[in-house]
PDB file of N, CA and C in Angstrom:
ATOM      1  N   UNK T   1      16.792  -7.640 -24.262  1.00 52.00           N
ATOM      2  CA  UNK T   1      15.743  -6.748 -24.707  1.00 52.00           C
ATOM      3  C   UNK T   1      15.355  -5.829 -23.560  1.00 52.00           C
ATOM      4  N   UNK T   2      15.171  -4.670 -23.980  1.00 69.00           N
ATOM      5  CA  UNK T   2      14.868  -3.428 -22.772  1.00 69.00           C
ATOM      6  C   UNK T   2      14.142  -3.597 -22.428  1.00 69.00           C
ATOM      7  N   UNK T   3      13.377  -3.523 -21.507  1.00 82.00           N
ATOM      8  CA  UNK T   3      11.825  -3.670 -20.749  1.00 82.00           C
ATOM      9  C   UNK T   3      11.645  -2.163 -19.686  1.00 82.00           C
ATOM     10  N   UNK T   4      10.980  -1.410 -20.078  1.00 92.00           N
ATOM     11  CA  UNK T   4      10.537  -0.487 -19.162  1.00 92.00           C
ATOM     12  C   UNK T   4       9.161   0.031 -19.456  1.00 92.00           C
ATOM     13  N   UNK T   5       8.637  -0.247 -17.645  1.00 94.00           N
ATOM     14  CA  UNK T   5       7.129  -0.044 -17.724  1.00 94.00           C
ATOM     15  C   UNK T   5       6.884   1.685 -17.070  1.00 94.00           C
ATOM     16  N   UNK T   6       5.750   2.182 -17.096  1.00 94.00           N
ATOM     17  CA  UNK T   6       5.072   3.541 -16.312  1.00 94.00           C
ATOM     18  C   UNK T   6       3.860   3.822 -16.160  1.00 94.00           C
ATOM     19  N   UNK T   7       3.854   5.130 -15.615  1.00 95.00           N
ATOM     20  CA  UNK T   7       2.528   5.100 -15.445  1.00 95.00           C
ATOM     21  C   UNK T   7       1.859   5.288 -16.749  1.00 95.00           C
ATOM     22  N   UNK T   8       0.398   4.730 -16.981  1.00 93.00           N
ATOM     23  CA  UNK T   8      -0.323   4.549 -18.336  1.00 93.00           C
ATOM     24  C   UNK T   8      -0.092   3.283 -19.396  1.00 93.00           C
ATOM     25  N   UNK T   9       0.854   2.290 -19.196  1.00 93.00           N
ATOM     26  CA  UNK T   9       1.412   1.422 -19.513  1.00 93.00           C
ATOM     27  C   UNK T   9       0.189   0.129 -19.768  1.00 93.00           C
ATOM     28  N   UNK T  10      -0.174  -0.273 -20.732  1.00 91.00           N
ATOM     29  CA  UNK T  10      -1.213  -1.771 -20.704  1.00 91.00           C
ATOM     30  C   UNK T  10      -0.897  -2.031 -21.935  1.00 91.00           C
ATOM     31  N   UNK T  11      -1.504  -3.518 -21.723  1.00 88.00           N
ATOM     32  CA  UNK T  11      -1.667  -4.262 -22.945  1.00 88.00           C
ATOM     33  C   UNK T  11      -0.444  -4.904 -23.418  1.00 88.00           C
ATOM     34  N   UNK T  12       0.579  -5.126 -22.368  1.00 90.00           N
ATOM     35  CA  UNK T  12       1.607  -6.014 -22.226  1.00 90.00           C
ATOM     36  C   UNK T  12       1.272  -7.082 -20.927  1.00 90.00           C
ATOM     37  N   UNK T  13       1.542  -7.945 -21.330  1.00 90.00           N
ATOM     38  CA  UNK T  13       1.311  -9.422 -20.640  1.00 90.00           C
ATOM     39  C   UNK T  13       2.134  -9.439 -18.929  1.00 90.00           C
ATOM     40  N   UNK T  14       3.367  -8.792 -19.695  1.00 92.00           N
ATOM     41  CA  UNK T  14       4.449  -8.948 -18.016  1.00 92.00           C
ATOM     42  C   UNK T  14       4.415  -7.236 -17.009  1.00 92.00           C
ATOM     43  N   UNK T  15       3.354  -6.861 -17.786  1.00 93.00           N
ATOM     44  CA  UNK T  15       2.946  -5.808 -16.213  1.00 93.00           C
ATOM     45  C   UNK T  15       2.674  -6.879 -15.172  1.00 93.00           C
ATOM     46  N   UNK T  16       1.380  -7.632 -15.932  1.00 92.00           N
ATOM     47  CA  UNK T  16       0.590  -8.410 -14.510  1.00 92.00           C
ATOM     48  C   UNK T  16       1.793  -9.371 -14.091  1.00 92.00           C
ATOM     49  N   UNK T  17       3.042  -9.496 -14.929  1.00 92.00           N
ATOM     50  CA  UNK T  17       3.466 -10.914 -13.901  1.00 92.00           C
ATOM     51  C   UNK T  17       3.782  -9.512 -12.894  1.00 92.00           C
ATOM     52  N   UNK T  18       4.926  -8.577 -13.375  1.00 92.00           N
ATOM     53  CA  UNK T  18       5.515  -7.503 -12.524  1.00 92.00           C
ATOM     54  C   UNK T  18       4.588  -7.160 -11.323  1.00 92.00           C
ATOM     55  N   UNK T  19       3.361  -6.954 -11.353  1.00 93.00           N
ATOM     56  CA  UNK T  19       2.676  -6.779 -10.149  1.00 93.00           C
ATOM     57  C   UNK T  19       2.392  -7.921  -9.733  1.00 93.00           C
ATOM     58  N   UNK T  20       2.571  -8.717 -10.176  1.00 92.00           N
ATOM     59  CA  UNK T  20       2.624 -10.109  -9.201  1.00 92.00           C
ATOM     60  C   UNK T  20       3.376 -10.564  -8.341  1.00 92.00           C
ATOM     61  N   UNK T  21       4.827 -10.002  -9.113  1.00 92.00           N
ATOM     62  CA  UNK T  21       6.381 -10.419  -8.307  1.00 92.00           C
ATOM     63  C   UNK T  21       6.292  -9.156  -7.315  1.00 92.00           C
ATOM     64  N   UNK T  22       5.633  -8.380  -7.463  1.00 94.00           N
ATOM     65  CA  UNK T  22       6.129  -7.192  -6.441  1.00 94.00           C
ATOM     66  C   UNK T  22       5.082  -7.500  -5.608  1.00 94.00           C
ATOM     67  N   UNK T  23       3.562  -8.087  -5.705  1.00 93.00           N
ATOM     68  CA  UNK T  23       2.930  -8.372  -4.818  1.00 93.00           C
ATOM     69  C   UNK T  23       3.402  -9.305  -4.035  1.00 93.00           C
ATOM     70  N   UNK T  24       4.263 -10.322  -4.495  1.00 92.00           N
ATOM     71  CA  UNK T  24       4.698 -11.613  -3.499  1.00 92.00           C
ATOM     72  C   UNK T  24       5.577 -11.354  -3.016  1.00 92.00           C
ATOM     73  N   UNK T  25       6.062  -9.960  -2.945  1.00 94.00           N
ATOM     74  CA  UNK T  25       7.107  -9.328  -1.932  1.00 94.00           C
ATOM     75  C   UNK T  25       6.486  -8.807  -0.905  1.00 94.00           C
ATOM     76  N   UNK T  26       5.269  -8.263  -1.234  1.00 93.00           N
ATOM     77  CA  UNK T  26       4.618  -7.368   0.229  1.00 93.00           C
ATOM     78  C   UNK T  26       3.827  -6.137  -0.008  1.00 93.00           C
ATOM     79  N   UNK T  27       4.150  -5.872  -1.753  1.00 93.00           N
ATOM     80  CA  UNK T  27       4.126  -4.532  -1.975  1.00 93.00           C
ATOM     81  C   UNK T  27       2.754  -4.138  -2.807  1.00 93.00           C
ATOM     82  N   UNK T  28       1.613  -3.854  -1.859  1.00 88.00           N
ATOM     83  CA  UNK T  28       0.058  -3.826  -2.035  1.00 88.00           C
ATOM     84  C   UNK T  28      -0.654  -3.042  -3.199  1.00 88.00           C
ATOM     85  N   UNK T  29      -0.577  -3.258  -4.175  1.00 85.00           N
ATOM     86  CA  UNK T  29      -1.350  -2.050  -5.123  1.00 85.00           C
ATOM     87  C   UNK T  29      -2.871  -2.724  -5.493  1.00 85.00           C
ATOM     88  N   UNK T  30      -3.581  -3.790  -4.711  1.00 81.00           N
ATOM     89  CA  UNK T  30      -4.719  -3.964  -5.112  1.00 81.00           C
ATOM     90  C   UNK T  30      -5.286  -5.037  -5.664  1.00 81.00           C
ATOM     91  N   UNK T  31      -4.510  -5.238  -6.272  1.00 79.00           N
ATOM     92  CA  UNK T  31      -4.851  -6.745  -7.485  1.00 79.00           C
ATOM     93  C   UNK T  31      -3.121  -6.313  -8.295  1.00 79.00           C
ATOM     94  N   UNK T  32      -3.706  -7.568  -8.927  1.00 82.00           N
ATOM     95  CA  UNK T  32      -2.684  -7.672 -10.661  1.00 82.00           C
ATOM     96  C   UNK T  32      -3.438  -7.355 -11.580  1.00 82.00           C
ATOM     97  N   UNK T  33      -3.746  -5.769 -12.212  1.00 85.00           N
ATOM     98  CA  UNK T  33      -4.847  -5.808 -13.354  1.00 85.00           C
ATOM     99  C   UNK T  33      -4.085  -5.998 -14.295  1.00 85.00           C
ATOM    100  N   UNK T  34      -3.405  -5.540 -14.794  1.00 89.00           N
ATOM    101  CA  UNK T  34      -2.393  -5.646 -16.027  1.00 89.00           C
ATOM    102  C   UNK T  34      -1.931  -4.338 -16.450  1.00 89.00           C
ATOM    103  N   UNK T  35      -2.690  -3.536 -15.756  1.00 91.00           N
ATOM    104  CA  UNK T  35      -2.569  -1.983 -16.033  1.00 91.00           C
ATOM    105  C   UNK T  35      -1.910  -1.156 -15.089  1.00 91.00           C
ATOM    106  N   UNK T  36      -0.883   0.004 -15.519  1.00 94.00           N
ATOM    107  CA  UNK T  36       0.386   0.163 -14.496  1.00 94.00           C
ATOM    108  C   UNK T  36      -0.358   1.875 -14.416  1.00 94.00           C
ATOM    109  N   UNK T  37      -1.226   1.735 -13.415  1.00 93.00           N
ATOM    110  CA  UNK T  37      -1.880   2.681 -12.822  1.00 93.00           C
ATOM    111  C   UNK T  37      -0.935   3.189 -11.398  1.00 93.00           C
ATOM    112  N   UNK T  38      -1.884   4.172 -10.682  1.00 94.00           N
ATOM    113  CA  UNK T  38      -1.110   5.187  -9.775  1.00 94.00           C
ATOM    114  C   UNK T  38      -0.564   4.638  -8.587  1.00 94.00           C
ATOM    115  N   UNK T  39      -1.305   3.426  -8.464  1.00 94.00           N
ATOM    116  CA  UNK T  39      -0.855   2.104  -7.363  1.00 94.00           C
ATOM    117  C   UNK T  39       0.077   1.499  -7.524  1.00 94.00           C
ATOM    118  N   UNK T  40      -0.130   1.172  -8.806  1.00 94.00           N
ATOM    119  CA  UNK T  40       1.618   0.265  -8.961  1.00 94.00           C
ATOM    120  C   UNK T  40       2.533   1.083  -9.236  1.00 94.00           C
ATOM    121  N   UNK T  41       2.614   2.070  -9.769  1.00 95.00           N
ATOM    122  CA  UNK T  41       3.592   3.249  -9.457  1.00 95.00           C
ATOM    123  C   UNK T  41       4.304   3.682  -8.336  1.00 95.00           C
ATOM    124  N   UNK T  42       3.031   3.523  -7.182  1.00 95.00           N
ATOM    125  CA  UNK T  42       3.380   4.059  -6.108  1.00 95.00           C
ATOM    126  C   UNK T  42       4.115   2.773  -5.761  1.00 95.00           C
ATOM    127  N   UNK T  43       3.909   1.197  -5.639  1.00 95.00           N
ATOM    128  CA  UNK T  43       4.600   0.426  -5.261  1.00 95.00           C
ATOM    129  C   UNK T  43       5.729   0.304  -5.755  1.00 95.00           C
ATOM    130  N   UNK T  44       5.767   0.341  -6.977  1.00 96.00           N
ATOM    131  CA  UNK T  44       7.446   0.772  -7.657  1.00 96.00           C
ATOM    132  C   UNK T  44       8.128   1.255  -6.761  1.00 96.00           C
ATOM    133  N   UNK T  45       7.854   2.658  -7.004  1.00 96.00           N
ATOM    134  CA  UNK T  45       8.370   3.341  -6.221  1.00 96.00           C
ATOM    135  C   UNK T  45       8.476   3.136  -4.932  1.00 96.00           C
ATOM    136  N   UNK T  46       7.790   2.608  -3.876  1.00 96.00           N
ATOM    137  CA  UNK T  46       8.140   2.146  -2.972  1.00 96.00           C
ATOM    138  C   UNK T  46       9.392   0.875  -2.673  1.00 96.00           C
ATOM    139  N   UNK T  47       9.181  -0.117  -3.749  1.00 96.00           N
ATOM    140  CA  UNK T  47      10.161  -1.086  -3.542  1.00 96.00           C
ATOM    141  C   UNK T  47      11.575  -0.216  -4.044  1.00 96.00           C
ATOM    142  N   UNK T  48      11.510   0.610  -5.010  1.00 96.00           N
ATOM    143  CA  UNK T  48      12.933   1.234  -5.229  1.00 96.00           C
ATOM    144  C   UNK T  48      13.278   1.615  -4.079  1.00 96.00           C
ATOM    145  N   UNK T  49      12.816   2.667  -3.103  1.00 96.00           N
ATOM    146  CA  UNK T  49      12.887   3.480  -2.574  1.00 96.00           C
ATOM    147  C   UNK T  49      13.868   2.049  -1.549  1.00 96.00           C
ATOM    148  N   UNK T  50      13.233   1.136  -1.310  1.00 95.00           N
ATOM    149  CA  UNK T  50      13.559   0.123   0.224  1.00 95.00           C
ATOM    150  C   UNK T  50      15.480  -0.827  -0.337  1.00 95.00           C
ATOM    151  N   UNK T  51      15.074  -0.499  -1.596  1.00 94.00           N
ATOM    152  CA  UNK T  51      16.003  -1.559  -2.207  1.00 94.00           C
ATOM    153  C   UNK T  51      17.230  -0.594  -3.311  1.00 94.00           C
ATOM    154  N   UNK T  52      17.373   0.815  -2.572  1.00 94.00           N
ATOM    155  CA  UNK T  52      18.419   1.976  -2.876  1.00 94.00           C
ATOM    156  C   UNK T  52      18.529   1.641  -4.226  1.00 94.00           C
ATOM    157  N   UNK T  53      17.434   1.962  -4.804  1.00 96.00           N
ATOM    158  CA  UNK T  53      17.259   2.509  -6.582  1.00 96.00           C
ATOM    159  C   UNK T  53      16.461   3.768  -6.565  1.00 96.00           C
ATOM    160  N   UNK T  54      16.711   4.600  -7.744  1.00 95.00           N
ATOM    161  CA  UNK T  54      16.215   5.866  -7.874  1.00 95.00           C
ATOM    162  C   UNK T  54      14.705   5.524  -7.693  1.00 95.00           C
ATOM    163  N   UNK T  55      14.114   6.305  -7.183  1.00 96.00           N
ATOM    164  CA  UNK T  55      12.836   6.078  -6.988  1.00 96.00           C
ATOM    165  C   UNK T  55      11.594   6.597  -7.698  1.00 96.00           C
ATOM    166  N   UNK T  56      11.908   6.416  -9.247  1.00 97.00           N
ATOM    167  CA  UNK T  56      11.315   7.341 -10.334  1.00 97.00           C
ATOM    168  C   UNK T  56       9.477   6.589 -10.132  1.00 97.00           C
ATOM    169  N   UNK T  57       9.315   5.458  -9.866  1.00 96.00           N
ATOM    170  CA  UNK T  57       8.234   4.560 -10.538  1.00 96.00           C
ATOM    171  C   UNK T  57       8.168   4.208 -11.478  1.00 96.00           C
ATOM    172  N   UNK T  58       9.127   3.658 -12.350  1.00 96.00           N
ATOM    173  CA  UNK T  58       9.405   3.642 -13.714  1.00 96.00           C
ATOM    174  C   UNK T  58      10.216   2.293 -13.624  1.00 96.00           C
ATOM    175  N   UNK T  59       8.851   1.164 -14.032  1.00 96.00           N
ATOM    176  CA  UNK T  59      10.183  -0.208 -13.580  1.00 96.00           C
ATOM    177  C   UNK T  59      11.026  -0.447 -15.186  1.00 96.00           C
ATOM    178  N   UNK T  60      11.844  -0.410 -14.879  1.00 95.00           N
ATOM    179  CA  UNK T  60      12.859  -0.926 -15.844  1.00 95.00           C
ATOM    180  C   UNK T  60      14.108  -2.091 -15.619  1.00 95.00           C
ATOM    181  N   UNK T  61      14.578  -2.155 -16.498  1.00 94.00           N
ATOM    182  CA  UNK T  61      15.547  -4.024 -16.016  1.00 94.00           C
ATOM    183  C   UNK T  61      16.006  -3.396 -14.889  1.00 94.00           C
ATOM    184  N   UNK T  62      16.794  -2.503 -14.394  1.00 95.00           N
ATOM    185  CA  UNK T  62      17.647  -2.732 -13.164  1.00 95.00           C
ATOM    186  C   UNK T  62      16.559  -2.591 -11.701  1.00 95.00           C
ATOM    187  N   UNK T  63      15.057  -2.335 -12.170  1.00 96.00           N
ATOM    188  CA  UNK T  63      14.341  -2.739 -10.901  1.00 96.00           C
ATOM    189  C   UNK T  63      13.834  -4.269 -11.189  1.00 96.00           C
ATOM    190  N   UNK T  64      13.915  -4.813 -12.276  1.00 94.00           N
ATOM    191  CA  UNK T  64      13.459  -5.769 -12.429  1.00 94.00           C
ATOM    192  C   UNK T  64      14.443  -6.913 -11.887  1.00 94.00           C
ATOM    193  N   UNK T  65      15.998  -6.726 -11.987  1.00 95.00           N
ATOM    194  CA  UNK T  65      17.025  -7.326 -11.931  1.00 95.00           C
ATOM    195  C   UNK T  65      17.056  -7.238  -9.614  1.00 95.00           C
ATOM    196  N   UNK T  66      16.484  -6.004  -9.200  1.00 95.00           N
ATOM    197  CA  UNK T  66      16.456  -6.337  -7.849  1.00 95.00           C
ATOM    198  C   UNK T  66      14.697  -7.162  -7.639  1.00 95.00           C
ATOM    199  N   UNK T  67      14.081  -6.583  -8.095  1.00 95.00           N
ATOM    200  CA  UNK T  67      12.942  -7.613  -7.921  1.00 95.00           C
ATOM    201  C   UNK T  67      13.343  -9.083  -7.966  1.00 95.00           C
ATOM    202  N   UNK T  68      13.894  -9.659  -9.052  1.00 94.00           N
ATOM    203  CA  UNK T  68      14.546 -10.855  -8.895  1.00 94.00           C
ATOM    204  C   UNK T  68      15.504 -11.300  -7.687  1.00 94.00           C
ATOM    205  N   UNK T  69      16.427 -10.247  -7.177  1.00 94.00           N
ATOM    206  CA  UNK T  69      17.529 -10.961  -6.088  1.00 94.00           C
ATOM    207  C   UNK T  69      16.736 -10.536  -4.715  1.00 94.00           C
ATOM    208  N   UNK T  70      15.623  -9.747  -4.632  1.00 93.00           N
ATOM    209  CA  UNK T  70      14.584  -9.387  -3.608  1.00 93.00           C
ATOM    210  C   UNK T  70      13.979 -10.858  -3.364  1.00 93.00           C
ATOM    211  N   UNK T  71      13.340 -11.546  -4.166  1.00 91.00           N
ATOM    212  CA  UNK T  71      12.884 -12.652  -4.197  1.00 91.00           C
ATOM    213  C   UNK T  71      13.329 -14.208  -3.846  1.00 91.00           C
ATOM    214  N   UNK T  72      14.764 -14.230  -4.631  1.00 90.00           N
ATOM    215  CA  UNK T  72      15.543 -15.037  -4.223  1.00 90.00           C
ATOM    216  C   UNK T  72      16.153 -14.948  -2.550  1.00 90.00           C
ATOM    217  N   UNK T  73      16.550 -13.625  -2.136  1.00 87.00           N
ATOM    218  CA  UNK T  73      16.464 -13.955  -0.788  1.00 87.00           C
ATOM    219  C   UNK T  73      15.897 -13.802   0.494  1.00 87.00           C
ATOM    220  N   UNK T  74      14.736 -13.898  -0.260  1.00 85.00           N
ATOM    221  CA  UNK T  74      12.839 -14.205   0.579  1.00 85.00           C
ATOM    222  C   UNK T  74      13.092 -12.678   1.109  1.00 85.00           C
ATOM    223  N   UNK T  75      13.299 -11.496   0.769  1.00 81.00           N
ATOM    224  CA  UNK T  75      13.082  -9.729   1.058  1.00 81.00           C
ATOM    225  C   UNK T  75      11.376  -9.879   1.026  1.00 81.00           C
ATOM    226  N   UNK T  76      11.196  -9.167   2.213  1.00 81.00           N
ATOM    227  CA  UNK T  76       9.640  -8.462   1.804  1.00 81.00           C
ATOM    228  C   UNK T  76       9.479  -6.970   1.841  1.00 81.00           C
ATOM    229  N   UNK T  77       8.583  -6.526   1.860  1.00 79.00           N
ATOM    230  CA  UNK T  77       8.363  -5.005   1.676  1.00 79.00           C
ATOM    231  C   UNK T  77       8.577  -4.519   3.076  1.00 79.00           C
ATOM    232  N   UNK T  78       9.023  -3.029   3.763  1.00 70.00           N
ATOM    233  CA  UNK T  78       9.144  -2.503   4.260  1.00 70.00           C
ATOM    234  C   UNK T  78       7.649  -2.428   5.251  1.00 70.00           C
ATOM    235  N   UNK T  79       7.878  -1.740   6.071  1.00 50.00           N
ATOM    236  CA  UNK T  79       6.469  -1.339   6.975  1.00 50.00           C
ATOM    237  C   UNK T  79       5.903  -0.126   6.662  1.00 50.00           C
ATOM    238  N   UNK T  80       6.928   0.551   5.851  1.00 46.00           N
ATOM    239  CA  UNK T  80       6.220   2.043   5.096  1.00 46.00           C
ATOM    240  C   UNK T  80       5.746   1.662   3.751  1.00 46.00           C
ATOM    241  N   UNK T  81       6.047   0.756   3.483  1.00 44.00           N
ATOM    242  CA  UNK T  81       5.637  -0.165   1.877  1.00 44.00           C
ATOM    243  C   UNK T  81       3.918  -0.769   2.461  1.00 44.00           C
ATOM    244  N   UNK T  82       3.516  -1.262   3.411  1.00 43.00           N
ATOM    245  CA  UNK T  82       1.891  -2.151   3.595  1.00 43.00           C
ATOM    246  C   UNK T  82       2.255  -1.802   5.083  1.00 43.00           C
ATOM    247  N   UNK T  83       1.163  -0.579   5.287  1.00 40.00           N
ATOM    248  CA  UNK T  83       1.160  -0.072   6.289  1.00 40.00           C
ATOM    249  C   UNK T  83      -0.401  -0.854   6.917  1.00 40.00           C
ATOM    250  N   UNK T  84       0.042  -1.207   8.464  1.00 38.00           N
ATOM    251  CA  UNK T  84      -0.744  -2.026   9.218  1.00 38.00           C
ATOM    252  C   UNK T  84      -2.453  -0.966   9.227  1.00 38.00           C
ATOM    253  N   UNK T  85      -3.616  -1.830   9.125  1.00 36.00           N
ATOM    254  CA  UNK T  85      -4.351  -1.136   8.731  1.00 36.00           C
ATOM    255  C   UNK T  85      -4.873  -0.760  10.486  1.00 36.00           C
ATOM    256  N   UNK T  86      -5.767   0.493  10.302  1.00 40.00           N
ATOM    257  CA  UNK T  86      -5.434   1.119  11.791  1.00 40.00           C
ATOM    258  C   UNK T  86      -6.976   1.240  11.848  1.00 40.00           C
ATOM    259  N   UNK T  87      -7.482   1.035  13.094  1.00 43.00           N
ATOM    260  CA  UNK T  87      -9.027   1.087  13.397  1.00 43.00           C
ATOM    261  C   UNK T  87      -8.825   2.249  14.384  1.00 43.00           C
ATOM    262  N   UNK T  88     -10.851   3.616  14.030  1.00 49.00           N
ATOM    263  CA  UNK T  88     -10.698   4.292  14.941  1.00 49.00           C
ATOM    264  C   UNK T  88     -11.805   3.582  16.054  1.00 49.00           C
ATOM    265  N   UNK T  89     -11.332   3.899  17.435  1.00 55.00           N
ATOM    266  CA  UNK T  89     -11.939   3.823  18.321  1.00 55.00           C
ATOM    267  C   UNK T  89     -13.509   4.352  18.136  1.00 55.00           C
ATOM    268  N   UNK T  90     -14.308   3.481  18.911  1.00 56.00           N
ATOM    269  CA  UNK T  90     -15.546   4.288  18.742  1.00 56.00           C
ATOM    270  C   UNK T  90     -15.949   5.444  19.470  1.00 56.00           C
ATOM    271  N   UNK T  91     -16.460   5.959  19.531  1.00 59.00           N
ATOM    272  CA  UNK T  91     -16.668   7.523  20.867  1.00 59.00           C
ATOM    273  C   UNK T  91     -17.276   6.877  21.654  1.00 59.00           C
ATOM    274  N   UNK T  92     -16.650   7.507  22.963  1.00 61.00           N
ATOM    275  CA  UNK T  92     -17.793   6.933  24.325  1.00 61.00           C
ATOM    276  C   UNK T  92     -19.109   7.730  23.850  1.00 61.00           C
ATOM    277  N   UNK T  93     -19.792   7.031  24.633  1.00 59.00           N
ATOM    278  CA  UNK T  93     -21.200   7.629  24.485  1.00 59.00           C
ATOM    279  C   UNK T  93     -21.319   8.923  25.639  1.00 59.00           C
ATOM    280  N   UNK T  94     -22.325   9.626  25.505  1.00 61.00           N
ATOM    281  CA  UNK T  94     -22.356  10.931  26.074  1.00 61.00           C
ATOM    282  C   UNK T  94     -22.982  10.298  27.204  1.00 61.00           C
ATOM    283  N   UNK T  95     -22.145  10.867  28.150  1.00 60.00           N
ATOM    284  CA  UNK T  95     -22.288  10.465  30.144  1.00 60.00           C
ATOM    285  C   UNK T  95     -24.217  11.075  29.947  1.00 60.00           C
ATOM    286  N   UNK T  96     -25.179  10.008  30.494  1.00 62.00           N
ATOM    287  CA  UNK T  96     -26.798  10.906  30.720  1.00 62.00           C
ATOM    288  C   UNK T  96     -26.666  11.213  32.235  1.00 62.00           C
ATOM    289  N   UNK T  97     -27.122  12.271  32.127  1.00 63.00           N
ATOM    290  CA  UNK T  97     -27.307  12.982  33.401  1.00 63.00           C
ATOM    291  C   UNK T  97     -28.446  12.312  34.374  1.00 63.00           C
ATOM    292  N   UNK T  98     -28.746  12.200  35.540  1.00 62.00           N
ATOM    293  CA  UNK T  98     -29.169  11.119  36.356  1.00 62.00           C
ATOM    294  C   UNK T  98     -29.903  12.283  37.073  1.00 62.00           C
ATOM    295  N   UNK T  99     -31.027  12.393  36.883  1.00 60.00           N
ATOM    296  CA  UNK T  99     -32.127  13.231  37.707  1.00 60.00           C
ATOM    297  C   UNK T  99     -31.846  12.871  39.371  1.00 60.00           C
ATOM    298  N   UNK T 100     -31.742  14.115  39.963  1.00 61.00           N
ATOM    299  CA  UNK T 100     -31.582  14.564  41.463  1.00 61.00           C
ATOM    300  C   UNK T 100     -33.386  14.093  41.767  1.00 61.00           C
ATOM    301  N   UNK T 101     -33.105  13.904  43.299  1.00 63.00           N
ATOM    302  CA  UNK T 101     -34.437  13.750  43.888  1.00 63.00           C
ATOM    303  C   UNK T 101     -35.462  15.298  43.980  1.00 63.00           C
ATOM    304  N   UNK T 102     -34.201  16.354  43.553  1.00 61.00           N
ATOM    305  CA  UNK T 102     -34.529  18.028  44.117  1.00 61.00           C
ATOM    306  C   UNK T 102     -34.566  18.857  42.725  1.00 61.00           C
ATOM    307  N   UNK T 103     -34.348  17.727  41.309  1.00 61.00           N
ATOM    308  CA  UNK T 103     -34.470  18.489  40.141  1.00 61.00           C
ATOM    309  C   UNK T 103     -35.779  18.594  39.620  1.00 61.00           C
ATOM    310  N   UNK T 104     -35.791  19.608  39.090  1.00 61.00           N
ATOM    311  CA  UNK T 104     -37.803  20.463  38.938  1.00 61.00           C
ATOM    312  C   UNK T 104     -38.265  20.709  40.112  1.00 61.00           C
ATOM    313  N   UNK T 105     -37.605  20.734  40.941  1.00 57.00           N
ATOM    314  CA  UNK T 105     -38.005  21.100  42.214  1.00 57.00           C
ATOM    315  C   UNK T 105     -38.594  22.854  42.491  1.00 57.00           C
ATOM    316  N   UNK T 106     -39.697  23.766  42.345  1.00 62.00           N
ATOM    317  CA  UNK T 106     -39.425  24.531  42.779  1.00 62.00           C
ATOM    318  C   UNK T 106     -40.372  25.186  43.801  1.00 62.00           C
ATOM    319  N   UNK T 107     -39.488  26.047  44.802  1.00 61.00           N
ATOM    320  CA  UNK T 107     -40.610  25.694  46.244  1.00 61.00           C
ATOM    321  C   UNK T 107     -42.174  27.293  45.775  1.00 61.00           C
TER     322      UNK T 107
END
């Protein structure tokens, strides 16, 4: 039986496993809602992209068929797939100026 999911896709049971199996690869869209929104699209598409399938976002059996051999031999997602989350530095604080013994000084 054909199986192909996309974007706008709900109210089928094996989205959420599908974002489940692609989450236990590495591949971050948020949760498992059941609903094949712009996140799991984008992860689609990301796992195609790592695992040389067209990279439509459009899971269908032959991404489903590498999701399966991804799994079986423990594959995780790429580093462009769950990118390390990045902290900004805080700003130094502004240098205070240190009053001279001769400032307001005037003769």
């Amino acid at each position: 039986m054909a199986m192909t999911f996309q974007l706008g896709s709900t109210g089928d049971t094996r989205i959420k496993k599908m974002q489940d199996m692609l989450s236990g690869l590495g591949y971050n869209m948020g949760g498992e809602s059941g609903t094949y929104g712009t996140a799991t699209q984008a992860a689609v598409k990301q796992f195609q992209a790592d695992n040389g399938l067209a990279a439509n976002g459009v899971f269908d059996n032959n991404t489903l068929q590498s999701v399966y051999a991804a799994q079986k031999a423990g594959k995780k997602a790429s580093t462009a797939a769950t990118p390390a989350a990045q902290t900004t530095p805080a700003p130094e604080p502004a240098a205070q100026k240190q009053p001279t013994k001769y400032e307001g000084y005037t003769p």
